[in-house]
Each structure stands twice: as C-alpha cells, then as structure tokens.
Short mmCIF file of C-alpha atoms and ligand atoms in Angstrom, two decimals:
data_model
loop_
_atom_site.label_atom_id
_atom_site.label_comp_id
_atom_site.label_asym_id
_atom_site.label_seq_id
_atom_site.Cartn_x
_atom_site.Cartn_y
_atom_site.Cartn_z
CA UNK A 1017 23.50 17.19 -20.63
CA UNK A 1018 21.34 14.23 -21.68
CA UNK A 1019 18.05 14.38 -22.84
CA UNK A 1020 14.66 12.82 -21.77
CA UNK A 1021 15.30 11.08 -25.05
CA UNK A 1022 18.70 9.72 -23.81
CA UNK A 1023 17.80 8.98 -20.56
CA UNK A 1024 14.85 6.38 -21.30
CA UNK A 1025 16.66 4.84 -24.32
CA UNK A 1026 19.57 4.36 -21.43
CA UNK A 1027 17.15 3.19 -19.30
CA UNK A 1028 15.46 0.84 -21.21
CA UNK A 1029 18.32 -0.77 -22.83
CA UNK A 1030 20.23 -1.08 -18.79
CA UNK A 1031 16.82 -2.33 -17.82
CA UNK A 1032 16.78 -5.20 -20.53
CA UNK A 1033 20.74 -6.30 -19.77
CA UNK A 1034 19.56 -6.25 -15.20
CA UNK A 1035 16.31 -8.55 -15.51
CA UNK A 1036 18.72 -12.13 -15.01
CA UNK A 1037 20.00 -10.72 -11.88
CA UNK A 1038 16.91 -8.73 -10.71
CA UNK A 1039 15.24 -12.03 -11.17
CA UNK A 1040 17.92 -13.95 -9.35
CA UNK A 1041 17.41 -10.68 -6.79
CA UNK A 1042 13.44 -10.95 -6.01
CA UNK A 1043 14.09 -15.23 -6.37
CA UNK A 1044 15.98 -14.14 -3.53
CA UNK A 1045 13.36 -12.41 -1.88
CA UNK A 1046 11.03 -14.06 -2.49
CA UNK A 1047 12.73 -17.44 -0.34
CA UNK A 1048 12.87 -15.57 2.54
CA UNK A 1049 9.72 -13.46 2.77
CA UNK A 1050 9.17 -11.90 6.41
CA UNK A 1051 6.74 -10.64 8.54
CA UNK A 1052 5.46 -6.78 8.64
CA UNK A 1053 8.23 -5.10 11.29
CA UNK A 1054 9.95 -8.20 11.75
CA UNK A 1055 12.44 -8.15 8.25
CA UNK A 1056 15.70 -8.79 9.60
CA UNK A 1057 16.92 -10.35 7.14
CA UNK A 1058 15.22 -9.00 3.74
CA UNK A 1059 17.09 -5.53 5.11
CA UNK A 1060 20.39 -6.92 5.37
CA UNK A 1061 20.19 -7.78 1.81
CA UNK A 1062 19.27 -4.63 1.27
CA UNK A 1063 22.17 -3.39 2.72
CA UNK A 1064 24.52 -5.70 1.02
CA UNK A 1065 23.59 -4.98 -2.14
CA UNK A 1066 23.48 -1.79 -1.83
CA UNK A 1067 26.91 -1.46 -0.93
CA UNK A 1068 28.25 -3.83 -3.57
CA UNK A 1069 27.09 -1.35 -5.77
CA UNK A 1070 28.00 2.21 -3.70
CA UNK A 1071 24.91 3.20 -2.54
CA UNK A 1072 24.72 5.62 0.09
CA UNK A 1073 22.39 4.87 2.71
CA UNK A 1074 20.70 5.02 6.14
CA UNK A 1075 18.52 2.66 8.23
CA UNK A 1076 16.70 1.54 10.99
CA UNK A 1077 14.62 3.53 10.47
CA UNK A 1078 11.24 1.40 12.72
CA UNK A 1079 14.08 -0.37 13.00
CA UNK A 1080 14.51 -2.84 9.67
CA UNK A 1081 13.63 0.60 7.32
CA UNK A 1082 16.48 1.55 4.76
CA UNK A 1083 16.70 4.25 2.88
CA UNK A 1084 18.98 4.32 -0.26
CA UNK A 1085 20.04 8.53 -0.82
CA UNK A 1086 21.41 8.67 -4.69
CA UNK A 1087 22.33 11.38 -7.04
CA UNK A 1088 23.82 14.66 -6.43
CA UNK A 1089 24.15 14.15 -2.46
CA UNK A 1090 25.79 17.29 -2.05
CA UNK A 1091 23.87 20.89 -4.38
CA UNK A 1092 20.88 18.99 -5.28
CA UNK A 1093 18.21 21.96 -5.90
CA UNK A 1094 15.79 19.05 -4.67
CA UNK A 1095 14.73 15.66 -3.88
CA UNK A 1096 12.53 13.07 -5.03
CA UNK A 1097 11.29 9.65 -3.26
CA UNK A 1098 10.55 6.19 -4.65
CA UNK A 1099 9.45 3.59 -2.46
CA UNK A 1100 8.51 -0.22 -2.26
CA UNK A 1101 7.37 -1.52 1.24
CA UNK A 1102 9.00 -5.30 2.44
CA UNK A 1103 7.55 -6.93 3.88
CA UNK A 1104 5.32 -10.57 3.56
CA UNK A 1105 1.50 -12.12 4.81
CA UNK A 1106 1.46 -15.06 7.21
CA UNK A 1107 0.01 -17.48 4.13
CA UNK A 1108 1.59 -20.99 2.81
CA UNK A 1109 2.71 -20.88 -0.37
CA UNK A 1110 1.11 -23.41 -2.41
CA UNK A 1111 3.41 -22.62 -5.71
CA UNK A 1112 5.33 -25.68 -7.43
CA UNK A 1113 8.14 -23.16 -8.14
CA UNK A 1114 12.05 -23.14 -7.22
CA UNK A 1115 12.53 -20.46 -5.85
CA UNK A 1116 8.99 -21.62 -3.68
CA UNK A 1117 9.29 -19.71 -0.08
CA UNK A 1118 11.41 -20.94 2.32
CA UNK A 1119 9.90 -19.97 5.45
CA UNK A 1120 6.85 -21.76 6.61
CA UNK A 1121 3.46 -19.90 6.83
CA UNK A 1122 5.03 -16.92 5.40
CA UNK A 1123 4.84 -15.38 1.77
CA UNK A 1124 5.21 -12.35 -0.39
CA UNK A 1125 1.44 -12.80 -2.00
CA UNK A 1126 1.32 -9.48 -2.21
CA UNK A 1127 4.23 -8.84 -4.19
CA UNK A 1128 6.81 -6.48 -1.85
CA UNK A 1129 9.36 -8.02 -3.33
CA UNK A 1130 8.33 -6.70 -6.49
CA UNK A 1131 8.05 -3.55 -5.62
CA UNK A 1132 11.29 -3.77 -3.92
CA UNK A 1133 13.22 -5.48 -6.59
CA UNK A 1134 11.38 -2.30 -9.27
CA UNK A 1135 12.92 0.27 -6.59
CA UNK A 1136 16.52 -1.62 -6.72
CA UNK A 1137 16.67 -2.19 -9.78
CA UNK A 1138 15.87 1.82 -10.41
CA UNK A 1139 18.61 2.45 -8.23
CA UNK A 1140 20.95 0.31 -10.35
CA UNK A 1141 20.14 2.19 -13.80
CA UNK A 1142 20.64 5.31 -12.82
CA UNK A 1143 23.51 4.35 -11.26
CA UNK A 1144 25.04 3.41 -14.65
CA UNK A 1145 24.22 7.01 -16.34
CA UNK A 1146 27.75 8.42 -16.16
CA UNK A 1147 26.30 12.07 -15.35
CA UNK A 1148 26.38 14.44 -13.04
CA UNK A 1149 22.47 15.14 -11.40
CA UNK A 1150 21.80 18.83 -10.72
CA UNK A 1151 18.94 17.26 -8.23
CA UNK A 1152 18.80 14.30 -5.46
CA UNK A 1153 16.44 11.38 -4.80
CA UNK A 1154 16.11 8.46 -1.76
CA UNK A 1155 14.61 5.14 -1.95
CA UNK A 1156 12.58 4.24 0.80
CA UNK A 1157 12.37 0.37 1.94
CA UNK A 1158 9.45 0.55 3.97
CA UNK A 1159 8.77 -2.22 6.61
CA UNK A 1160 5.43 -2.63 7.38
CA UNK A 1161 3.01 -1.80 5.32
CA UNK A 1162 0.47 -4.87 5.76
CA UNK A 1163 -0.18 -4.70 9.38
CA UNK A 1164 -1.62 -1.46 11.48
CA UNK A 1165 -0.57 1.91 12.06
CA UNK A 1166 2.12 0.59 9.05
CA UNK A 1167 5.44 1.07 8.88
CA UNK A 1168 4.45 4.70 6.15
CA UNK A 1169 3.21 6.40 9.53
CA UNK A 1170 5.90 6.02 11.51
CA UNK A 1171 8.73 6.83 8.79
CA UNK A 1172 7.26 9.71 9.12
CA UNK A 1173 6.97 9.51 12.70
CA UNK A 1174 10.61 9.67 13.11
CA UNK A 1175 11.50 12.16 10.69
CA UNK A 1176 11.73 10.91 7.37
CA UNK A 1177 10.37 14.09 5.22
CA UNK A 1178 12.19 16.53 7.89
CA UNK A 1179 15.39 14.69 7.43
CA UNK A 1180 14.61 14.51 3.15
CA UNK A 1181 12.46 16.91 2.06
CA UNK A 1182 11.36 15.34 -0.98
CA UNK A 1183 9.03 17.15 -2.82
CA UNK A 1184 6.83 14.30 -4.66
CA UNK A 1185 6.71 10.60 -4.38
CA UNK A 1186 6.29 7.44 -6.99
CA UNK A 1187 5.32 4.00 -5.79
CA UNK A 1188 3.72 0.82 -7.53
CA UNK A 1189 1.75 -1.94 -6.49
CA UNK A 1190 1.90 -5.61 -8.69
CA UNK A 1191 -1.42 -5.20 -10.35
CA UNK A 1192 -2.44 -9.95 -11.77
CA UNK A 1193 -5.49 -8.57 -13.32
CA UNK A 1194 -3.35 -6.17 -16.01
CA UNK A 1195 -1.07 -7.73 -17.89
CA UNK A 1196 2.48 -8.18 -18.00
CA UNK A 1197 4.00 -5.10 -19.27
CA UNK A 1198 1.65 -2.47 -18.98
CA UNK A 1199 1.16 0.06 -15.99
CA UNK A 1200 -2.63 1.70 -14.60
CA UNK A 1201 -3.33 4.71 -13.56
CA UNK A 1202 -5.64 6.24 -11.46
CA UNK A 1203 -6.28 10.18 -11.15
CA UNK A 1204 -7.09 11.76 -8.24
CA UNK A 1205 -8.12 9.77 -4.88
CA UNK A 1206 -7.70 5.75 -5.56
CA UNK A 1207 -7.60 4.24 -2.69
CA UNK A 1208 -10.04 3.56 0.11
CA UNK A 1209 -9.49 5.14 4.22
CA UNK A 1210 -10.47 2.43 6.03
CA UNK A 1211 -10.93 2.53 10.05
CA UNK A 1212 -12.66 -0.49 12.39
CA UNK A 1213 -15.73 -0.33 14.09
CA UNK A 1214 -15.73 -1.52 17.83
CA UNK A 1215 -19.57 -2.02 18.86
CA UNK A 1216 -20.54 -2.53 22.98
CA UNK A 1217 -24.34 -2.00 23.27
CA UNK A 1218 -25.28 -3.24 26.97
CA UNK A 1219 -29.10 -3.92 28.11
CA UNK A 1220 -30.38 -5.76 30.83
CA UNK A 1221 -29.97 -9.27 31.16
CA UNK A 1222 -33.43 -11.34 31.30
CA UNK A 1223 -36.07 -14.24 31.27
CA UNK A 1224 -36.85 -14.40 27.50
CA UNK A 1225 -39.95 -15.11 28.54
CA UNK A 1226 -39.92 -11.44 30.28
CA UNK A 1227 -39.49 -9.10 27.69
CA UNK A 1228 -41.47 -6.86 29.99
CA UNK A 1229 -38.14 -6.23 32.96
CA UNK A 1230 -35.11 -6.48 30.46
CA UNK A 1231 -33.28 -3.89 27.78
CA UNK A 1232 -32.81 -6.56 24.83
CA UNK A 1233 -29.46 -5.42 23.49
CA UNK A 1234 -29.87 -8.04 20.11
CA UNK A 1235 -33.23 -6.00 19.00
CA UNK A 1236 -31.17 -3.21 19.35
CA UNK A 1237 -28.56 -4.34 17.27
CA UNK A 1238 -30.73 -5.57 14.90
CA UNK A 1239 -32.37 -1.63 14.61
CA UNK A 1240 -28.25 -0.38 15.08
CA UNK A 1241 -27.37 -2.63 11.59
CA UNK A 1242 -29.89 -1.93 9.30
CA UNK A 1243 -30.71 1.32 10.26
CA UNK A 1244 -27.10 2.60 10.38
CA UNK A 1245 -26.89 1.96 5.49
CA UNK A 1246 -29.14 5.55 6.43
CA UNK A 1247 -25.35 6.88 6.88
CA UNK A 1248 -24.37 6.16 3.91
CA UNK A 1249 -27.60 5.45 1.86
CA UNK A 1250 -28.66 9.99 3.06
CA UNK A 1251 -25.84 11.06 4.50
CA UNK A 1252 -23.02 10.39 2.12
CA UNK A 1253 -22.31 12.68 -1.14
CA UNK A 1254 -23.49 9.85 -3.68
CA UNK A 1255 -20.83 10.60 -5.75
CA UNK A 1256 -18.54 10.29 -2.74
CA UNK A 1257 -17.73 5.58 -2.78
CA UNK A 1258 -18.39 4.80 0.80
CA UNK A 1259 -19.09 1.59 2.68
CA UNK A 1260 -20.01 -0.49 5.81
CA UNK A 1261 -20.17 -2.95 6.46
CA UNK A 1262 -20.44 -5.20 10.13
CA UNK A 1263 -18.41 -8.58 10.12
CA UNK A 1264 -18.52 -10.09 13.28
CA UNK A 1265 -21.77 -9.88 15.83
CA UNK A 1266 -21.56 -11.90 19.24
CA UNK A 1267 -24.02 -11.57 22.73
CA UNK A 1268 -22.29 -11.92 25.68
CA UNK A 1269 -23.50 -14.97 26.71
CA UNK A 1270 -27.49 -15.43 26.04
CA UNK A 1271 -29.47 -18.23 24.26
CA UNK A 1272 -33.22 -19.39 23.21
CA UNK A 1273 -34.80 -18.51 26.52
CA UNK A 1274 -32.04 -16.10 28.03
CA UNK A 1275 -32.09 -12.13 26.69
CA UNK A 1276 -28.31 -11.56 27.52
CA UNK A 1277 -26.74 -8.26 28.57
CA UNK A 1278 -24.77 -7.48 26.15
CA UNK A 1279 -23.14 -7.70 22.51
CA UNK A 1280 -20.75 -6.64 20.32
CA UNK A 1281 -20.69 -6.15 16.78
CA UNK A 1282 -17.44 -5.37 14.25
CA UNK A 1283 -17.47 -3.89 11.12
CA UNK A 1284 -15.15 -1.44 8.69
CA UNK A 1285 -15.71 1.99 7.08
CA UNK A 1286 -14.06 2.95 3.93
CA UNK A 1287 -14.08 6.30 2.23
CA UNK A 1288 -12.02 7.94 -0.85
CA UNK A 1289 -12.53 11.41 1.06
CA UNK A 1290 -11.14 12.62 3.94
CA UNK A 1291 -13.15 15.15 5.38
CA UNK A 1292 -16.72 13.26 5.01
CA UNK A 1293 -14.53 10.43 6.65
CA UNK A 1294 -14.27 12.51 9.93
CA UNK A 1295 -17.53 13.80 9.29
CA UNK A 1296 -18.57 10.22 8.88
CA UNK A 1297 -17.64 8.82 11.81
CA UNK A 1298 -18.95 11.31 13.94
CA UNK A 1299 -22.62 10.34 12.40
CA UNK A 1300 -21.83 6.57 13.33
CA UNK A 1301 -21.49 7.45 17.15
CA UNK A 1302 -24.08 10.04 17.43
CA UNK A 1303 -26.45 6.86 14.91
CA UNK A 1304 -25.71 3.80 17.65
CA UNK A 1305 -25.56 6.31 20.80
CA UNK A 1306 -28.56 7.60 19.66
CA UNK A 1307 -29.99 4.47 19.10
CA UNK A 1308 -29.42 2.48 21.51
CA UNK A 1309 -31.08 5.51 24.10
CA UNK A 1310 -33.66 5.34 22.31
CA UNK A 1311 -34.47 1.70 23.23
CA UNK A 1312 -33.42 2.21 26.95
CA UNK A 1313 -29.93 1.05 26.36
CA UNK A 1314 -26.46 2.19 26.10
CA UNK A 1315 -23.08 1.83 23.33
CA UNK A 1316 -19.94 2.13 23.22
CA UNK A 1317 -17.95 2.59 19.78
CA UNK A 1318 -14.31 3.00 19.00
CA UNK A 1319 -13.63 3.45 15.76
CA UNK A 1320 -9.40 2.75 14.99
CA UNK A 1321 -9.23 4.61 12.42
CA UNK A 1322 -6.50 2.59 9.48
CA UNK A 1323 -4.63 4.43 6.67
CA UNK A 1324 -5.99 7.43 4.80
CA UNK A 1325 -7.47 8.11 1.66
CA UNK A 1326 -5.22 7.60 -0.95
CA UNK A 1327 -4.89 10.79 -2.96
CA UNK A 1328 -2.03 10.80 -6.34
CA UNK A 1329 -1.53 14.99 -6.71
CA UNK A 1330 -2.72 16.50 -9.82
CA UNK A 1331 1.34 17.92 -10.72
CA UNK A 1332 3.12 14.25 -10.28
CA UNK A 1333 -0.67 12.35 -12.39
CA UNK A 1334 -0.26 14.49 -14.93
CA UNK A 1335 3.71 14.64 -15.06
CA UNK A 1336 3.96 10.61 -14.11
CA UNK A 1337 0.90 9.47 -17.80
CA UNK A 1338 3.31 12.48 -19.22
CA UNK A 1339 6.27 10.45 -18.44
CA UNK A 1340 5.35 6.55 -18.52
CA UNK A 1341 3.86 7.03 -22.60
CA UNK A 1342 6.48 8.54 -23.51
CA UNK A 1343 9.04 5.78 -21.55
CA UNK A 1344 6.63 2.62 -22.65
CA UNK A 1345 3.70 4.52 -25.52
CA UNK A 1346 0.63 5.67 -25.19
CA UNK A 1347 -0.73 1.42 -25.44
CA UNK A 1348 0.72 0.00 -21.85
CA UNK A 1349 0.30 3.18 -19.82
CA UNK A 1350 -4.03 3.24 -18.90
CA UNK A 1351 -6.31 4.69 -16.90
CA UNK A 1352 -7.92 2.59 -14.42
CA UNK A 1353 -10.24 2.87 -11.54
CA UNK A 1354 -10.58 3.59 -7.87
CA UNK A 1355 -10.56 0.83 -5.47
CA UNK A 1356 -11.73 0.41 -1.93
CA UNK A 1357 -8.42 -1.18 -0.37
CA UNK A 1358 -6.29 0.76 0.98
CA UNK A 1359 -2.03 1.07 1.38
CA UNK A 1360 -0.85 2.84 3.89
CA UNK A 1361 1.69 4.51 0.76
CA UNK A 1362 -1.34 7.18 1.01
CA UNK A 1363 0.18 9.10 4.11
CA UNK A 1364 2.52 10.19 1.96
CA UNK A 1365 0.15 10.95 0.21
CA UNK A 1366 -1.20 12.74 2.44
CA UNK A 1367 1.46 14.95 3.24
CA UNK A 1368 3.67 15.68 0.06
CA UNK A 1369 2.45 15.75 -4.32
CA UNK A 1370 2.26 11.40 -5.30
CA UNK A 1371 1.42 8.63 -7.79
CA UNK A 1372 0.80 5.45 -6.68
CA UNK A 1373 -0.11 3.10 -10.44
CA UNK A 1374 0.15 -1.02 -10.44
CA UNK A 1375 2.02 -2.52 -12.58
CA UNK A 1376 0.28 -4.90 -14.29
CA UNK A 1377 1.76 -8.85 -13.81
CA UNK A 1378 0.10 -11.40 -15.13
CA UNK A 1379 -0.36 -13.71 -17.71
CA UNK A 1380 -2.83 -16.25 -18.62
CA UNK A 1381 -0.65 -18.14 -20.81
CA UNK A 1382 1.85 -18.60 -17.74
CA UNK A 1383 -0.88 -19.41 -15.48
CA UNK A 1384 0.36 -16.21 -13.45
CA UNK A 1385 -2.97 -14.74 -12.43
CA UNK A 1386 -4.06 -15.38 -8.44
CA UNK A 1387 -5.33 -11.82 -6.85
CA UNK A 1388 -2.97 -10.68 -4.12
CA UNK A 1389 -2.94 -12.52 -0.82
CA UNK A 1390 -3.90 -15.36 -1.68
CA UNK A 1391 -1.32 -19.05 -1.34
CA UNK A 1392 -0.44 -19.60 -5.45
CA UNK A 1393 -0.21 -15.33 -6.06
CA UNK A 1394 3.11 -15.42 -8.41
CA UNK A 1395 4.08 -13.40 -11.75
CA UNK A 1396 5.62 -12.84 -14.92
CA UNK A 1397 8.59 -11.88 -14.41
CA UNK A 1398 8.77 -9.43 -17.32
CA UNK A 1399 6.79 -7.58 -15.60
CA UNK A 1400 10.56 -6.27 -13.27
CA UNK A 1401 11.98 -5.14 -16.69
CA UNK A 1402 8.69 -3.16 -17.19
CA UNK A 1403 8.38 -1.71 -13.16
CA UNK A 1404 12.26 -1.24 -12.77
CA UNK A 1405 12.37 0.82 -16.42
CA UNK A 1406 8.73 3.21 -14.84
CA UNK A 1407 11.17 4.10 -11.36
CA UNK A 1408 14.05 4.95 -13.22
CA UNK A 1409 12.71 7.39 -15.66
CA UNK A 1410 10.50 9.12 -12.88
CA UNK A 1411 13.21 9.38 -10.86
CA UNK A 1412 15.23 10.27 -13.81
CA UNK A 1413 13.29 12.97 -15.51
CA UNK A 1414 12.42 15.10 -11.66
CA UNK A 1415 16.94 14.91 -11.64
CA UNK A 1416 18.25 16.28 -15.15
ZN1 ZN B 1260 -1.18 -6.93 0.33
ZN1 ZN B 1261 0.31 -5.01 -0.76
#
C-alpha cells in the first residue's frame, strides 16, 4: 500500500525524469498537426506509443479517438477519466523554431499537442508505479474539439460513458497568460455556452423614393439589432454573464435608391447558465419575430446550438484544489475567473462530475506569451512537467 504522500514523491520525481522524452513527444505532435476529425497520423502515433509502453486501449472512436485503459482492469471499484484533445487549427505557424509545423497551413495553436503530451506523460508516470491499483483509469484522446459538433459530444453519442462509466473526469488547457509552473482553477460555471444565430428579415422591395409602397427590411433590422440588447440588459439575471453580439449583416440586393427584399444577420449568444440559455433562445426568437411583424415584415431565426456551459462540479473542484495544492504547494495553484470562451469538455461536465483546469505555459523571458489561436503561440516546455504530474496525481489518488 502506498500513501498519497509517497505517490506524490514518486510522481514528481518521475515527471522530472521523463520530461526530455515527453518534450520530444510534444515536438513530434507539434511538427505534424492535423485538423479536426482528420487526426489519422496523430492517432497512429498515440497508439504506437501506448503499445510500446504496454498500455491497452480501444480505438476508432469518431474514427481517430483513442481511449487508453489503465490500472485495475478486472476488479476495479470505479473508473476515473483523464481527457486530452488532439486536433490542431487552420493557421500557418510563424514561429522560428526547430520543431515548427511541417504541415502547411495547420498549427497546434491551441496547445492540444501539450494536452495530449500531458495525458501521455501521466500514463507513463502511473505505469512506472509498482502497486496494485484498486480502481481503473481511462485516458481519452479526443478528436475534433475545435469544430462543431465537437468530438466530445460525438464520443459520448458513440457510448463512451456507458462503456467505461467514469465517476469523475479531469482535463486541462494551456494558459499562456499564466507562467509555467502554475495552475489555474475556477469553481462552478467556468466557461460559456456558445450558440450561433442566423436571422433572415423579409420585407417588400421597392424604390427608395417610395417607401410607402415597400416594407423596409433594413429599418426592421436596425430596430432589432439595437432593441434586442434589452434581452441581455432587462431579461438576463445581472448575476449571470450573457453576451449577444452580431458580427455580420448583409442585404440581399438593395442600393442607394433600392429598398431590398431581404436582410441577413449573423451573431453569437453566450452565457454561463443552461436554464437561462434555453430561455434566452425563446426570448431572442420572440423579440425578432414580434419586431419584424410590428413593421409588416417577417423573420426566420435559426439558432445553431454550440457547446454547453462548462461547469466544474463542487465535488471535483474541492478534490482537485486540495490534491493539486498538495502536489504543487498552495502558491502554484491559483483561483482564476470564468471565461466567455467555450470548450467541448463542457459535454462531459454536463454528464458527470468534472474539473477542467488551466496549465500555465507562459514565460516572458523566453518570449512565450502569444495568446492561443495566434500564429506565434508557443509554450515554455517545463510546463509539461507540471501538467503531466498534476494529471497523474489527480488520477492516482482516485485509484488507490
Ligand atoms: Zn482552441
Ligand atoms: Zn483548445
């Protein structure tokens, strides 16, 4: 039997020892990034590495997803899950580094190479501990985080949670604004839901000089765009963050002297509460329909639902904060505010107790400070030691 303290000693020492090997692993992924749902070589590379280290797995989840199986695989009491996303972005890398992307126009600009490496490193570390685990761990290498409908939702739809029945799930994401060595945790509602809104306003085209014979969809659109903000300012609970932004507006036809027949508007709605999210969708449709009708026009509204809100459960937040502080010391585990960006880890968090936390990867002196989704994003690679150790320790304490 091993105590949590002995586990911690072993894990932090092993994380240090395998860092060079895992840096090489990450650099390979970084050089050969693949777009969402096309991660075939990445998937093969992950499977080869698991085989080499005698870790069993199931594969072909959403074609390229891999689920490593570890610990007590026969008489396990429960299962804990670690998750990493494996896809890259359509960005041309502009870093001048020896491990620069070799796939033109594709780059690991959101750090998913780092997440994959942290999960693989955690498996390697746990694999080196010679004890009989009570419980099972699964390592989810998930495709397609960056592209709707998202790999998480698709893996769940393929039966991931029924097959393995994990009681808790942990995932991490790089945060270049935080220095390497630190972790950031946000309790409760941590990331926003994200929905796309497509509106078509139909009026009646006509001559600009004879508006009385037309129904002007431009005027209707302007009323909707300025008025609909009252859903955020008057209907949303002031304590629940909500954002409604329109990023595109086009008339179909129209000119200085022509009132067009139609106007198309596109926007995004984000919030931090699932109940309010559903209610807001109804309010948005109602407001647009009524405003168009009041001026004699009609509206069709299509709301494409994106990822849901990401909620860190009370139980796993408390567990994670305590264990990570124990692993790294209080100083290196900080509380951070919620973000209005979204992430498909949210689907797991809607289904089972979950904790999604941030891995500091920034370093001002190394000039590693570019935000994610930029062509100059890169990390201080010492963050890998922190990330894989943290993942390993969170899982190990659940498997004792
Ligand atoms: Zn991203
Ligand atoms: Zn990401």
